[in-house]
Amino acid sequence: MEPGPWGVGEETAILHGGFLLAARLTQPRPLRELRKADWPRVGPPITDALGEIGARCPSPLQHSLWKKEAVAIVWAKVLLPGPPAASLDQGWKEDDFFSVGRMIPDVNHTVLFELVKALGVPRLFVELLLALPRDLRWSQLEHLVEYIASETSPSDIRFFLDVWWEVMKHKEGQEDATVSAFSALIRQHGCESSLDDGLQPPKRFKGDPGSLNSSPTATSLLMVLIEGLKQTYRSIALPRMRCYALANLVELLSVFTELEPEGSPLPVAEYLDKVSSVVSLWTSDTESQFHRRGLDEKVKEAERSMSLLSVAKLSREELFVGLDFLCSLLRAWGEELRGTLNSSEELCYESYRLLDTLTTFGKSLDCFSETRDLGEDETHVALELTQITKGFLKEISASLKSKDLDTSLMCSVAMTIIEQKLDRHVEMCSVFASEKTWAFSKDWAGCLVKNKALFQKPELVLKLLETLVNFAMFRQDKEARELQMQVTKAVVECYTELSLTDKNKVISDVLASWGGPGLSLNLQVIVEGFQEDLNVTFNQITKSVSDEGLARAVASVARLTLLYPEATVKQLCNLAVVNLGAHQFLAQILCSFPALNFLETHDDPGRPRSLVVRCLEEAVWGRLSTAREEEQFLEFLAFLMQPSSGTPLVSPAEVTKAFVLPYLKSDSAEIELSLQILSKVLGIQSCSEEHWIKSCHPFPLLLSLCKLLDGYTKYWHQPRDQLFPSLETKDLILNILCQLCEVVRPETAPSPELWVQSLAWLHRKVASLDWTVGLRLKKLYGDHFKNEVPATLFEICTLPVDEWTSQPLPAYGPGSGLLAWMECCCVSTALRDTMLTLLTVNVDNPEEVNLFSKGFLVALIQVLPWCSHSEWKRLARVVENLLQRQVLHVPYTLEYVQYMPLLNLRPFACYLQFSVLFLRGFQLLCSSSCSTWLPAEAWLHVVQLYCGSLTDLLGSVKSTAGPPSHPAEDRTSTQEVSFICIQMFCHLLHVAAMLPEKGCSEPLVVVALEILSQYETFSSADTSPSNTLRRANERHFLESITDNVSDKALRGTLLQKLSKLGACSAREPV
């Protein structure tokens, strides 16, 4: 056939032949006057012709399309009789329908209706009906009602009820080419038809694009159907047809009126149950028109019947006309129908639909009656109908109303809805994914694999995973494992297509359901080969550390995290520590999964702990073997707590509880790293008003740090086999204690009373420790407690009694005040300045100054070995201050001066005195009276402090002197700086000569070389005429001093340096 519904071809020729035979059989009357009774005799040629056409069609779909074209041609012929002879010349050119219209004789509605009945295509009829202009569709439906009401037969009743049902199921916007062409043709001719055509013209109608929801015609269309039932209900005798008629009427009154309940559609599970019930009924009912249809067609049709759209609403008056009519029908038919239904073993589709719609209708009517303002007559009708409906349903056997469905059928129906992408296929995916009784048949797995794109939503992925785990727990045979692998692969592919946000949702739910092991807890197929997959993936990631590779890395880790979260996190954490420079990149990857901020409770429900922290503990903590690994671990932790973007993955409180609190004991191997971690977390600002430290037992934490500080007072006398943090760590502890005193404020306590109690508890505990520890808590104590110091401190200081109080300490006997004063100076910069202010020394009394200076040297030597670097720097400032104020008397001897230096040394007097003070201190420290005072390992620390101070002195000298190449006029010349360098060098060698033979030379060599380099810089800048001679003499003097050094390594290195100075000097012009 030619393209389009009006083309002429072989099929239209066959149809033409059928109509010609039918026309002969009606003679002498024409076909347009055919009566209903004549159809059995006249109709067969037409239906035979259509049967022959169907046999020639290559597919059922093509046959169905031709049926629609045939009905459209006949209906068009009914509405558009042939044109007059005068217009033939123009018609074939301008009218698409002209050719095929001329082939078919004029026919009436009888031919149309009987043809549709014979073909069994009420849906097709309704599609064409509703494509007509609205006035015409109404008149055509009235024609149908009039036709059915006359000489009514059972087939007429069936046809009418089928058309009614199809009208309610119809959805606009689904018209095909045939329907569109039919609509266009009728509208075209409706506008252009002329009264001068010599034939009886059709009724004039407007060619507007009206739709079913246009009022009032739309509601009139529905009322035509009700009126048709009123005219024909007495002819309905079969119980099945009565059920059908009642179901149509109830459905119309439920959906197309005010009774329609507002809100969401049926829950998808109930919807599936109903669709499956309908399919089941059609399958078992041999009389159903859908009995022989395939499952796909049955499901599609069942879904249509469940998805009625309220395209029009009857008025209140029309509603109650319908309700009154329904009431009379139920009174007339109810008792007989109840008996018939209860005597039958099972329902047919029509009776099932009646019971289902009546149940819904009854609920809607109850709600309507309660919520609407009804008149007296309306209330009476509603009440009576409610009673009749309830009575009818009450007497129906419960076994008929609730039929158990075959699980496999429901599964097949659900899969059909999904595969055909029917109306509610998206919701059906949720049922499919979670219904465990269906899962893991081969068809189920196949449907999932085939329709993966529909399951790319986080909630569906999770439901599939739950179903997968459930199946794995009960089936472990070979076939089951193969299905598990197939389904797991499909689900992971669905998950891979999700956005990162949605992936995190899935991971979060996986952790909530199965904890750290995730799917691996129950899916053995995941565990097998996972470690290899993990290694390969992370090997690729660590080889492509870049911003460009981040997205790919995150995607790869997301897949592994879904399968086995804790193993993935452990591997990542381990690599972050051992893989040089990759820790920040790996931290970025890990922080892409905020879902991993998951608290586990399986060990102790009352104390949840972080999954990531546990993985760090198990995979990294205690295994850090180098300082570099510890550094990367610290930086990795810091990034997890404070990422550059996004939310933190672990909190400072979690880190503190896991890596700090359990290890704050002096004999812990991890204490130094724990303290570094604590320092790091204290630097992170609290995100909430309530500081996180509150949850970390701040007062016991403070006490632990105080005990560690107390341990340093016995540092050099600890047993050698006992672990204790190094003196370098003491500064870290002091900084942490200072930070804690800043953040632990009254606000961190639940109440003011508890704050005071906690302070009192801490004060009581600290009282048993070294007295200096309490001074470090002054910021925390505030005005609650005075500073408690040895009584002898009051002898050399004017301490305010409202802030200071004495305590009897046996170790601080007479003359120990200066020692206590110096220990106070070590505590803090503020307290040091206070001590300098409150110190009382009568500088006008030579004897007092001498005594003070001697006592100061002894106290300094007593404090020195126990000082940390920061404490010693504070003391160095004390020495500098006292020298500048000339309170401390340090006479400068000329033991390393060959001749009287005619130089201006006043600007450098303090530095020379400081250097001599060190020398005198070491002379005392190395004397026979103190020889057993320090253990061998303490000497290196003392020398390091000394060398650090010499370096600072050297820097101060350079700062005072200015740049050597451009000495300022108001500054001393380079000769003074050279002289000072020589003195410091000699003092250093003197100290080196007194020290124990082993273990201390390295820091001395470094400083000595630094002094010589400084000497060389300044002496070379001297442009005086005597410079060459003076430098030669000074080099000879330095060499003679160095020759006396007993340490061979130190002597050899320094002599080598001096020889280079000599070579440089020899090359300079005289």
PDB file of C-alpha atoms in Angstrom, residues 351-474:
ATOM      1  CA  SER A 351     -16.140  -9.497  38.657  1.00  0.00           C
ATOM      2  CA  TYR A 352     -12.649  -8.858  40.057  1.00  0.00           C
ATOM      3  CA  ARG A 353     -12.732  -5.338  38.698  1.00  0.00           C
ATOM      4  CA  LEU A 354     -16.188  -4.723  40.159  1.00  0.00           C
ATOM      5  CA  LEU A 355     -15.129  -5.795  43.644  1.00  0.00           C
ATOM      6  CA  ASP A 356     -11.926  -3.774  43.416  1.00  0.00           C
ATOM      7  CA  THR A 357     -13.589  -0.576  42.178  1.00  0.00           C
ATOM      8  CA  LEU A 358     -16.477  -0.908  44.648  1.00  0.00           C
ATOM      9  CA  THR A 359     -14.009  -1.186  47.547  1.00  0.00           C
ATOM     10  CA  THR A 360     -12.187   1.979  46.485  1.00  0.00           C
ATOM     11  CA  PHE A 361     -15.453   3.733  45.666  1.00  0.00           C
ATOM     12  CA  GLY A 362     -16.876   2.989  49.118  1.00  0.00           C
ATOM     13  CA  LYS A 363     -13.887   4.638  50.828  1.00  0.00           C
ATOM     14  CA  SER A 364     -14.055   7.672  48.527  1.00  0.00           C
ATOM     15  CA  LEU A 365     -17.799   8.040  49.122  1.00  0.00           C
ATOM     16  CA  ASP A 366     -17.299   7.938  52.898  1.00  0.00           C
ATOM     17  CA  CYS A 367     -14.649  10.648  52.685  1.00  0.00           C
ATOM     18  CA  PHE A 368     -16.801  12.705  50.317  1.00  0.00           C
ATOM     19  CA  SER A 369     -19.806  12.544  52.633  1.00  0.00           C
ATOM     20  CA  GLU A 370     -17.747  13.625  55.633  1.00  0.00           C
ATOM     21  CA  THR A 371     -15.857  16.493  53.990  1.00  0.00           C
ATOM     22  CA  ARG A 372     -18.393  18.092  51.614  1.00  0.00           C
ATOM     23  CA  ASP A 373     -21.400  20.233  52.335  1.00  0.00           C
ATOM     24  CA  LEU A 374     -24.265  18.129  50.916  1.00  0.00           C
ATOM     25  CA  GLY A 375     -27.960  18.889  50.611  1.00  0.00           C
ATOM     26  CA  GLU A 376     -30.621  16.717  52.217  1.00  0.00           C
ATOM     27  CA  ASP A 377     -31.394  14.717  49.079  1.00  0.00           C
ATOM     28  CA  GLU A 378     -27.684  14.338  48.287  1.00  0.00           C
ATOM     29  CA  THR A 379     -26.968  13.122  51.813  1.00  0.00           C
ATOM     30  CA  HIS A 380     -29.760  10.592  51.517  1.00  0.00           C
ATOM     31  CA  VAL A 381     -28.417   9.214  48.220  1.00  0.00           C
ATOM     32  CA  ALA A 382     -24.836   9.045  49.533  1.00  0.00           C
ATOM     33  CA  LEU A 383     -25.907   7.319  52.765  1.00  0.00           C
ATOM     34  CA  GLU A 384     -28.104   4.770  50.996  1.00  0.00           C
ATOM     35  CA  LEU A 385     -25.416   3.985  48.427  1.00  0.00           C
ATOM     36  CA  THR A 386     -22.804   3.601  51.179  1.00  0.00           C
ATOM     37  CA  GLN A 387     -24.990   1.060  52.990  1.00  0.00           C
ATOM     38  CA  ILE A 388     -25.773  -0.898  49.814  1.00  0.00           C
ATOM     39  CA  THR A 389     -22.109  -0.956  48.803  1.00  0.00           C
ATOM     40  CA  LYS A 390     -20.915  -2.152  52.197  1.00  0.00           C
ATOM     41  CA  GLY A 391     -23.660  -4.742  52.375  1.00  0.00           C
ATOM     42  CA  PHE A 392     -22.816  -6.053  48.924  1.00  0.00           C
ATOM     43  CA  LEU A 393     -19.097  -6.369  49.673  1.00  0.00           C
ATOM     44  CA  LYS A 394     -19.674  -7.811  53.126  1.00  0.00           C
ATOM     45  CA  GLU A 395     -21.528 -10.801  51.763  1.00  0.00           C
ATOM     46  CA  ILE A 396     -18.921 -11.627  49.111  1.00  0.00           C
ATOM     47  CA  SER A 397     -16.692 -14.547  50.047  1.00  0.00           C
ATOM     48  CA  ALA A 398     -13.325 -13.420  51.409  1.00  0.00           C
ATOM     49  CA  SER A 399     -11.582 -16.066  49.317  1.00  0.00           C
ATOM     50  CA  LEU A 400     -12.752 -14.323  46.171  1.00  0.00           C
ATOM     51  CA  LYS A 401     -11.525 -10.915  47.260  1.00  0.00           C
ATOM     52  CA  SER A 402      -8.042 -12.084  48.243  1.00  0.00           C
ATOM     53  CA  LYS A 403      -6.391 -14.404  45.801  1.00  0.00           C
ATOM     54  CA  ASP A 404      -2.838 -15.625  46.380  1.00  0.00           C
ATOM     55  CA  LEU A 405      -0.664 -14.824  43.405  1.00  0.00           C
ATOM     56  CA  ASP A 406       2.152 -16.903  42.021  1.00  0.00           C
ATOM     57  CA  THR A 407       5.432 -15.261  43.007  1.00  0.00           C
ATOM     58  CA  SER A 408       7.016 -16.098  39.671  1.00  0.00           C
ATOM     59  CA  LEU A 409       4.149 -14.367  37.864  1.00  0.00           C
ATOM     60  CA  MET A 410       4.620 -11.183  39.883  1.00  0.00           C
ATOM     61  CA  CYS A 411       8.316 -11.286  39.096  1.00  0.00           C
ATOM     62  CA  SER A 412       7.610 -11.751  35.395  1.00  0.00           C
ATOM     63  CA  VAL A 413       5.109  -8.896  35.425  1.00  0.00           C
ATOM     64  CA  ALA A 414       7.589  -6.617  37.174  1.00  0.00           C
ATOM     65  CA  MET A 415      10.340  -7.507  34.711  1.00  0.00           C
ATOM     66  CA  THR A 416       7.969  -6.860  31.803  1.00  0.00           C
ATOM     67  CA  ILE A 417       7.063  -3.431  33.163  1.00  0.00           C
ATOM     68  CA  ILE A 418      10.785  -2.639  33.512  1.00  0.00           C
ATOM     69  CA  GLU A 419      11.887  -4.003  30.144  1.00  0.00           C
ATOM     70  CA  GLN A 420       9.001  -2.363  28.266  1.00  0.00           C
ATOM     71  CA  LYS A 421       9.527   0.864  30.243  1.00  0.00           C
ATOM     72  CA  LEU A 422       5.848   1.135  31.004  1.00  0.00           C
ATOM     73  CA  ASP A 423       4.323   3.990  33.007  1.00  0.00           C
ATOM     74  CA  ARG A 424       5.599   3.058  36.466  1.00  0.00           C
ATOM     75  CA  HIS A 425       8.737   1.195  35.477  1.00  0.00           C
ATOM     76  CA  VAL A 426      10.943   3.534  37.521  1.00  0.00           C
ATOM     77  CA  GLU A 427       9.093   2.675  40.739  1.00  0.00           C
ATOM     78  CA  MET A 428       9.015  -0.978  39.738  1.00  0.00           C
ATOM     79  CA  CYS A 429      12.804  -1.011  39.700  1.00  0.00           C
ATOM     80  CA  SER A 430      12.677  -0.441  43.461  1.00  0.00           C
ATOM     81  CA  VAL A 431      10.418  -3.460  43.996  1.00  0.00           C
ATOM     82  CA  PHE A 432      12.527  -5.544  41.635  1.00  0.00           C
ATOM     83  CA  ALA A 433      15.719  -4.664  43.483  1.00  0.00           C
ATOM     84  CA  SER A 434      14.387  -5.355  46.980  1.00  0.00           C
ATOM     85  CA  GLU A 435      12.034  -8.332  46.545  1.00  0.00           C
ATOM     86  CA  LYS A 436      14.181 -11.168  47.863  1.00  0.00           C
ATOM     87  CA  THR A 437      11.762 -13.963  46.913  1.00  0.00           C
ATOM     88  CA  TRP A 438      12.266 -13.216  43.218  1.00  0.00           C
ATOM     89  CA  ALA A 439      15.956 -12.554  43.211  1.00  0.00           C
ATOM     90  CA  PHE A 440      18.670 -14.524  41.513  1.00  0.00           C
ATOM     91  CA  SER A 441      16.696 -16.510  39.014  1.00  0.00           C
ATOM     92  CA  LYS A 442      18.468 -16.416  35.669  1.00  0.00           C
ATOM     93  CA  ASP A 443      15.670 -14.251  34.255  1.00  0.00           C
ATOM     94  CA  TRP A 444      15.989 -11.833  37.177  1.00  0.00           C
ATOM     95  CA  ALA A 445      19.739 -11.526  36.713  1.00  0.00           C
ATOM     96  CA  GLY A 446      19.305 -11.163  32.969  1.00  0.00           C
ATOM     97  CA  CYS A 447      16.755  -8.393  33.422  1.00  0.00           C
ATOM     98  CA  LEU A 448      19.128  -6.540  35.734  1.00  0.00           C
ATOM     99  CA  VAL A 449      22.060  -6.818  33.342  1.00  0.00           C
ATOM    100  CA  LYS A 450      19.930  -5.765  30.364  1.00  0.00           C
ATOM    101  CA  ASN A 451      18.412  -2.765  32.149  1.00  0.00           C
ATOM    102  CA  LYS A 452      21.402  -1.532  34.175  1.00  0.00           C
ATOM    103  CA  ALA A 453      20.803   2.059  33.124  1.00  0.00           C
ATOM    104  CA  LEU A 454      17.518   2.095  35.056  1.00  0.00           C
ATOM    105  CA  PHE A 455      19.220   1.107  38.306  1.00  0.00           C
ATOM    106  CA  GLN A 456      21.768   3.923  38.424  1.00  0.00           C
ATOM    107  CA  LYS A 457      20.320   5.511  41.548  1.00  0.00           C
ATOM    108  CA  PRO A 458      21.815   5.258  45.034  1.00  0.00           C
ATOM    109  CA  GLU A 459      18.681   3.832  46.668  1.00  0.00           C
ATOM    110  CA  LEU A 460      18.352   1.144  43.979  1.00  0.00           C
ATOM    111  CA  VAL A 461      22.027   0.210  44.176  1.00  0.00           C
ATOM    112  CA  LEU A 462      21.686  -0.221  47.929  1.00  0.00           C
ATOM    113  CA  LYS A 463      18.560  -2.346  47.620  1.00  0.00           C
ATOM    114  CA  LEU A 464      20.309  -4.559  45.085  1.00  0.00           C
ATOM    115  CA  LEU A 465      23.255  -4.924  47.452  1.00  0.00           C
ATOM    116  CA  GLU A 466      20.944  -5.918  50.321  1.00  0.00           C
ATOM    117  CA  THR A 467      19.279  -8.501  48.084  1.00  0.00           C
ATOM    118  CA  LEU A 468      22.679  -9.739  46.945  1.00  0.00           C
ATOM    119  CA  VAL A 469      23.921 -10.172  50.517  1.00  0.00           C
ATOM    120  CA  ASN A 470      20.714 -11.883  51.575  1.00  0.00           C
ATOM    121  CA  PHE A 471      21.052 -14.389  48.742  1.00  0.00           C
ATOM    122  CA  ALA A 472      24.730 -15.024  49.490  1.00  0.00           C
ATOM    123  CA  MET A 473      23.934 -15.861  53.111  1.00  0.00           C
ATOM    124  CA  PHE A 474      21.678 -18.748  52.093  1.00  0.00           C
TER     125      PHE A 474
END
